[in-house]
Amino acid sequence: MKTYGYIRVSTVDQCEDRQLIAMRELGIPPDNIYLDKQSGKDFQRPAYTELVRKLKRGDLLYIKSIDRLGRNYEEIQNQWRFLTKEKGIDIVVIDIPLLDTRISKDLIGTLIADLFLQILSFMAHSERDNIRKRQAEGISAARKRGVHLGRPPKRCPDNFVEVVKLWERGGIRFETALERTGLKKTKFYQLLREERAKRGKKRGS
């Protein structure tokens, strides 16, 4: 029997130290700890895929919490059954002592673990739906208040008028004008239209 640990964080910016410390305290060999820095929306993750290939019947797998295995309610249950039934391994969820397939392998023990897993998975799935709903409501409310969302609009460079006049006289190439203003072509033309509109108003006044 070999002992493995699986760690997952959602992004490269998140820290895996808490999970890693828990694995080390259990004495899991460093080479047997697999880490993915990827969303848990599915199980197409490189480290997890490699880990599953390594697992043999009778091996033991530790995860810190059930959401480290995955985020999708149905897929978590399917993967749990695949690992415990088809691969024939034991799983321990460190944060939830009840989710330890070594404790009781009789019908009642299996039923309790399966039921508890379903409840936890459903709660995690529901919470994600609630988070998305709250985010959508917050975005909608912000837009109604006139709050600008996303990147702030790029302001007009201080040298824009000077560069435009030089470019219009043929003193520099268009590519040079873009370089000097630090603008993309679409933004340059947008500001150019605004600048020419200002000139037209001044001449008409």
mmCIF file of C-alpha atoms in Angstrom:
data_model
loop_
_atom_site.group_PDB
_atom_site.id
_atom_site.type_symbol
_atom_site.label_atom_id
_atom_site.label_comp_id
_atom_site.label_asym_id
_atom_site.label_seq_id
_atom_site.Cartn_x
_atom_site.Cartn_y
_atom_site.Cartn_z
ATOM 1 C CA MET A 1 0.000 0.000 0.000
ATOM 2 C CA LYS A 2 1.217 3.490 -0.882
ATOM 3 C CA THR A 3 -0.009 6.754 0.583
ATOM 4 C CA TYR A 4 -0.656 9.785 -1.626
ATOM 5 C CA GLY A 5 -1.823 13.351 -1.144
ATOM 6 C CA TYR A 6 -3.666 15.601 -3.584
ATOM 7 C CA ILE A 7 -3.590 19.399 -3.366
ATOM 8 C CA ARG A 8 -5.498 21.867 -5.512
ATOM 9 C CA VAL A 9 -5.649 25.651 -5.575
ATOM 10 C CA SER A 10 -7.789 27.500 -8.086
ATOM 11 C CA THR A 11 -5.164 29.939 -9.416
ATOM 12 C CA VAL A 12 -1.392 30.326 -9.538
ATOM 13 C CA ASP A 13 -1.713 33.249 -7.106
ATOM 14 C CA GLN A 14 -3.322 31.173 -4.355
ATOM 15 C CA CYS A 15 -1.151 29.591 -1.683
ATOM 16 C CA GLU A 16 -1.121 25.847 -1.155
ATOM 17 C CA ASP A 17 0.829 25.983 2.143
ATOM 18 C CA ARG A 18 -2.102 25.038 4.394
ATOM 19 C CA GLN A 19 -2.786 21.875 2.419
ATOM 20 C CA LEU A 20 0.910 21.057 2.064
ATOM 21 C CA ILE A 21 1.533 21.347 5.812
ATOM 22 C CA ALA A 22 -1.361 18.973 6.505
ATOM 23 C CA MET A 23 0.090 16.409 4.090
ATOM 24 C CA ARG A 24 3.577 16.656 5.592
ATOM 25 C CA GLU A 25 2.202 16.195 9.111
ATOM 26 C CA LEU A 26 0.709 12.902 7.941
ATOM 27 C CA GLY A 27 4.143 11.763 6.774
ATOM 28 C CA ILE A 28 3.227 11.540 3.097
ATOM 29 C CA PRO A 29 6.415 11.317 0.970
ATOM 30 C CA PRO A 30 6.973 14.549 -1.006
ATOM 31 C CA ASP A 31 7.139 12.584 -4.274
ATOM 32 C CA ASN A 32 3.642 11.241 -3.560
ATOM 33 C CA ILE A 33 2.049 14.666 -3.166
ATOM 34 C CA TYR A 34 0.417 15.947 -6.348
ATOM 35 C CA LEU A 35 -0.457 19.606 -6.866
ATOM 36 C CA ASP A 36 -2.687 21.320 -9.416
ATOM 37 C CA LYS A 37 -3.048 25.088 -9.700
ATOM 38 C CA GLN A 38 -6.240 24.964 -11.675
ATOM 39 C CA SER A 39 -9.984 25.396 -11.380
ATOM 40 C CA GLY A 40 -11.947 22.481 -9.963
ATOM 41 C CA LYS A 41 -14.728 22.737 -12.551
ATOM 42 C CA ASP A 42 -13.703 19.364 -14.019
ATOM 43 C CA PHE A 43 -11.103 16.641 -13.520
ATOM 44 C CA GLN A 44 -9.017 17.352 -16.612
ATOM 45 C CA ARG A 45 -6.001 18.431 -14.566
ATOM 46 C CA PRO A 46 -2.436 17.273 -15.314
ATOM 47 C CA ALA A 47 -1.309 16.381 -11.768
ATOM 48 C CA TYR A 48 -4.614 14.709 -10.891
ATOM 49 C CA THR A 49 -4.563 12.676 -14.108
ATOM 50 C CA GLU A 50 -1.017 11.500 -13.364
ATOM 51 C CA LEU A 51 -1.990 10.649 -9.775
ATOM 52 C CA VAL A 52 -4.949 8.513 -10.875
ATOM 53 C CA ARG A 53 -2.655 6.562 -13.202
ATOM 54 C CA LYS A 54 -0.325 5.850 -10.255
ATOM 55 C CA LEU A 55 -3.022 4.700 -7.825
ATOM 56 C CA LYS A 56 -3.270 0.958 -7.278
ATOM 57 C CA ARG A 57 -5.813 -1.126 -5.400
ATOM 58 C CA GLY A 58 -5.293 -0.764 -1.658
ATOM 59 C CA ASP A 59 -3.538 2.629 -1.876
ATOM 60 C CA LEU A 60 -4.576 5.503 0.378
ATOM 61 C CA LEU A 61 -5.331 9.042 -0.828
ATOM 62 C CA TYR A 62 -5.562 12.114 1.422
ATOM 63 C CA ILE A 63 -7.260 15.391 0.471
ATOM 64 C CA LYS A 64 -7.600 18.384 2.796
ATOM 65 C CA SER A 65 -11.266 19.114 2.063
ATOM 66 C CA ILE A 66 -13.882 17.823 -0.331
ATOM 67 C CA ASP A 67 -13.816 20.946 -2.528
ATOM 68 C CA ARG A 68 -10.104 20.309 -3.227
ATOM 69 C CA LEU A 69 -11.193 17.211 -5.108
ATOM 70 C CA GLY A 70 -13.560 19.221 -7.293
ATOM 71 C CA ARG A 71 -16.359 21.778 -7.437
ATOM 72 C CA ASN A 72 -19.028 20.060 -9.489
ATOM 73 C CA TYR A 73 -21.650 18.228 -7.402
ATOM 74 C CA GLU A 74 -22.191 15.301 -9.761
ATOM 75 C CA GLU A 75 -18.560 14.946 -10.818
ATOM 76 C CA ILE A 76 -17.332 14.792 -7.213
ATOM 77 C CA GLN A 77 -19.631 11.858 -6.510
ATOM 78 C CA ASN A 78 -18.745 10.127 -9.772
ATOM 79 C CA GLN A 79 -15.036 10.538 -9.116
ATOM 80 C CA TRP A 80 -15.387 9.328 -5.513
ATOM 81 C CA ARG A 81 -17.134 6.161 -6.694
ATOM 82 C CA PHE A 82 -14.568 5.652 -9.457
ATOM 83 C CA LEU A 83 -11.660 5.893 -7.024
ATOM 84 C CA THR A 84 -13.163 3.769 -4.268
ATOM 85 C CA LYS A 85 -15.020 1.175 -6.330
ATOM 86 C CA GLU A 86 -13.143 0.819 -9.628
ATOM 87 C CA LYS A 87 -9.628 1.765 -8.516
ATOM 88 C CA GLY A 88 -10.202 0.145 -5.120
ATOM 89 C CA ILE A 89 -8.390 2.782 -3.057
ATOM 90 C CA ASP A 90 -9.241 4.381 0.285
ATOM 91 C CA ILE A 91 -9.847 8.115 0.619
ATOM 92 C CA VAL A 92 -9.509 10.301 3.701
ATOM 93 C CA VAL A 93 -10.849 13.867 3.811
ATOM 94 C CA ILE A 94 -8.674 15.449 6.499
ATOM 95 C CA ASP A 95 -11.136 18.163 7.532
ATOM 96 C CA ILE A 96 -14.050 15.693 7.806
ATOM 97 C CA PRO A 97 -13.151 12.571 9.835
ATOM 98 C CA LEU A 98 -16.419 10.899 8.850
ATOM 99 C CA LEU A 99 -15.266 10.805 5.232
ATOM 100 C CA ASP A 100 -12.669 8.079 5.788
ATOM 101 C CA THR A 101 -13.362 4.935 3.787
ATOM 102 C CA ARG A 102 -11.103 2.894 6.080
ATOM 103 C CA ILE A 103 -13.438 3.260 9.081
ATOM 104 C CA SER A 104 -16.251 0.980 8.030
ATOM 105 C CA LYS A 105 -16.568 -0.916 4.799
ATOM 106 C CA ASP A 106 -19.914 -2.535 5.611
ATOM 107 C CA LEU A 107 -23.178 -1.447 3.999
ATOM 108 C CA ILE A 108 -24.139 1.002 6.758
ATOM 109 C CA GLY A 109 -20.707 2.655 6.799
ATOM 110 C CA THR A 110 -20.732 3.045 3.029
ATOM 111 C CA LEU A 111 -24.286 4.417 3.082
ATOM 112 C CA ILE A 112 -23.438 7.028 5.736
ATOM 113 C CA ALA A 113 -20.301 8.152 3.894
ATOM 114 C CA ASP A 114 -22.155 8.374 0.568
ATOM 115 C CA LEU A 115 -25.011 10.350 2.123
ATOM 116 C CA PHE A 116 -22.648 12.730 3.875
ATOM 117 C CA LEU A 117 -20.676 13.221 0.672
ATOM 118 C CA GLN A 118 -23.850 14.033 -1.251
ATOM 119 C CA ILE A 119 -24.893 16.614 1.328
ATOM 120 C CA LEU A 120 -21.480 18.310 1.337
ATOM 121 C CA SER A 121 -21.231 18.289 -2.446
ATOM 122 C CA PHE A 122 -24.731 19.732 -2.778
ATOM 123 C CA MET A 123 -23.944 22.482 -0.247
ATOM 124 C CA ALA A 124 -20.729 23.392 -2.081
ATOM 125 C CA HIS A 125 -22.569 23.448 -5.420
ATOM 126 C CA SER A 126 -25.366 25.601 -3.980
ATOM 127 C CA GLU A 127 -22.909 28.049 -2.453
ATOM 128 C CA ARG A 128 -21.168 28.537 -5.814
ATOM 129 C CA ASP A 129 -24.533 29.230 -7.444
ATOM 130 C CA ASN A 130 -25.313 31.760 -4.707
ATOM 131 C CA ILE A 131 -21.942 33.457 -5.175
ATOM 132 C CA ARG A 132 -22.533 33.790 -8.923
ATOM 133 C CA LYS A 133 -26.033 35.129 -8.271
ATOM 134 C CA ARG A 134 -24.742 37.707 -5.761
ATOM 135 C CA GLN A 135 -22.009 38.757 -8.200
ATOM 136 C CA ALA A 136 -24.538 39.212 -11.018
ATOM 137 C CA GLU A 137 -26.837 41.210 -8.751
ATOM 138 C CA GLY A 138 -23.921 43.380 -7.592
ATOM 139 C CA ILE A 139 -22.824 44.069 -11.167
ATOM 140 C CA SER A 140 -26.388 44.940 -12.194
ATOM 141 C CA ALA A 141 -26.812 47.310 -9.234
ATOM 142 C CA ALA A 142 -23.464 48.970 -9.935
ATOM 143 C CA ARG A 143 -24.365 49.564 -13.585
ATOM 144 C CA LYS A 144 -27.675 51.119 -12.576
ATOM 145 C CA ARG A 145 -25.729 53.523 -10.342
ATOM 146 C CA GLY A 146 -23.556 54.408 -13.305
ATOM 147 C CA VAL A 147 -20.443 52.738 -11.911
ATOM 148 C CA HIS A 148 -17.928 51.879 -14.615
ATOM 149 C CA LEU A 149 -16.875 48.218 -14.466
ATOM 150 C CA GLY A 150 -13.721 46.750 -15.922
ATOM 151 C CA ARG A 151 -10.540 48.543 -16.881
ATOM 152 C CA PRO A 152 -10.607 52.325 -16.626
ATOM 153 C CA PRO A 153 -10.655 54.027 -20.027
ATOM 154 C CA LYS A 154 -7.227 55.052 -21.253
ATOM 155 C CA ARG A 155 -6.841 58.803 -21.019
ATOM 156 C CA CYS A 156 -5.589 61.000 -23.812
ATOM 157 C CA PRO A 157 -1.765 61.264 -23.734
ATOM 158 C CA ASP A 158 -0.374 64.722 -22.947
ATOM 159 C CA ASN A 159 1.515 64.794 -26.248
ATOM 160 C CA PHE A 160 -1.402 63.625 -28.388
ATOM 161 C CA VAL A 161 -2.296 66.953 -30.035
ATOM 162 C CA GLU A 162 1.342 67.731 -30.762
ATOM 163 C CA VAL A 163 1.967 64.271 -32.282
ATOM 164 C CA VAL A 164 -1.234 64.437 -34.357
ATOM 165 C CA LYS A 165 -0.283 67.797 -35.856
ATOM 166 C CA LEU A 166 3.177 66.494 -36.711
ATOM 167 C CA TRP A 167 1.681 63.353 -38.295
ATOM 168 C CA GLU A 168 -0.911 65.358 -40.282
ATOM 169 C CA ARG A 169 1.862 67.552 -41.702
ATOM 170 C CA GLY A 170 3.698 64.418 -42.841
ATOM 171 C CA GLY A 171 6.507 64.912 -40.359
ATOM 172 C CA ILE A 172 6.245 61.370 -38.965
ATOM 173 C CA ARG A 173 4.803 58.044 -40.058
ATOM 174 C CA PHE A 174 1.598 56.694 -38.545
ATOM 175 C CA GLU A 175 3.477 53.874 -36.781
ATOM 176 C CA THR A 176 5.741 56.468 -35.164
ATOM 177 C CA ALA A 177 2.703 58.417 -33.978
ATOM 178 C CA LEU A 178 1.382 55.280 -32.315
ATOM 179 C CA GLU A 179 4.723 54.626 -30.631
ATOM 180 C CA ARG A 180 5.027 58.185 -29.313
ATOM 181 C CA THR A 181 1.504 58.233 -27.890
ATOM 182 C CA GLY A 182 1.566 54.643 -26.659
ATOM 183 C CA LEU A 183 -1.862 54.026 -28.176
ATOM 184 C CA LYS A 184 -3.399 51.204 -30.160
ATOM 185 C CA LYS A 185 -4.708 52.030 -33.626
ATOM 186 C CA THR A 186 -8.401 51.940 -32.625
ATOM 187 C CA LYS A 187 -7.849 54.183 -29.591
ATOM 188 C CA PHE A 188 -5.715 56.585 -31.637
ATOM 189 C CA TYR A 189 -8.478 57.005 -34.233
ATOM 190 C CA GLN A 190 -11.118 57.414 -31.513
ATOM 191 C CA LEU A 191 -9.151 60.245 -29.888
ATOM 192 C CA LEU A 192 -8.383 61.688 -33.316
ATOM 193 C CA ARG A 193 -12.097 61.949 -34.115
ATOM 194 C CA GLU A 194 -12.701 63.671 -30.786
ATOM 195 C CA GLU A 195 -9.805 66.070 -31.376
ATOM 196 C CA ARG A 196 -11.005 66.983 -34.882
ATOM 197 C CA ALA A 197 -14.539 67.485 -33.536
ATOM 198 C CA LYS A 198 -13.130 69.958 -30.998
ATOM 199 C CA ARG A 199 -11.319 71.822 -33.775
ATOM 200 C CA GLY A 200 -14.542 72.029 -35.795
ATOM 201 C CA LYS A 201 -16.423 73.525 -32.822
ATOM 202 C CA LYS A 202 -13.685 76.101 -32.272
ATOM 203 C CA ARG A 203 -13.759 77.163 -35.932
ATOM 204 C CA GLY A 204 -17.556 77.374 -35.876
ATOM 205 C CA SER A 205 -17.708 79.478 -32.725
#
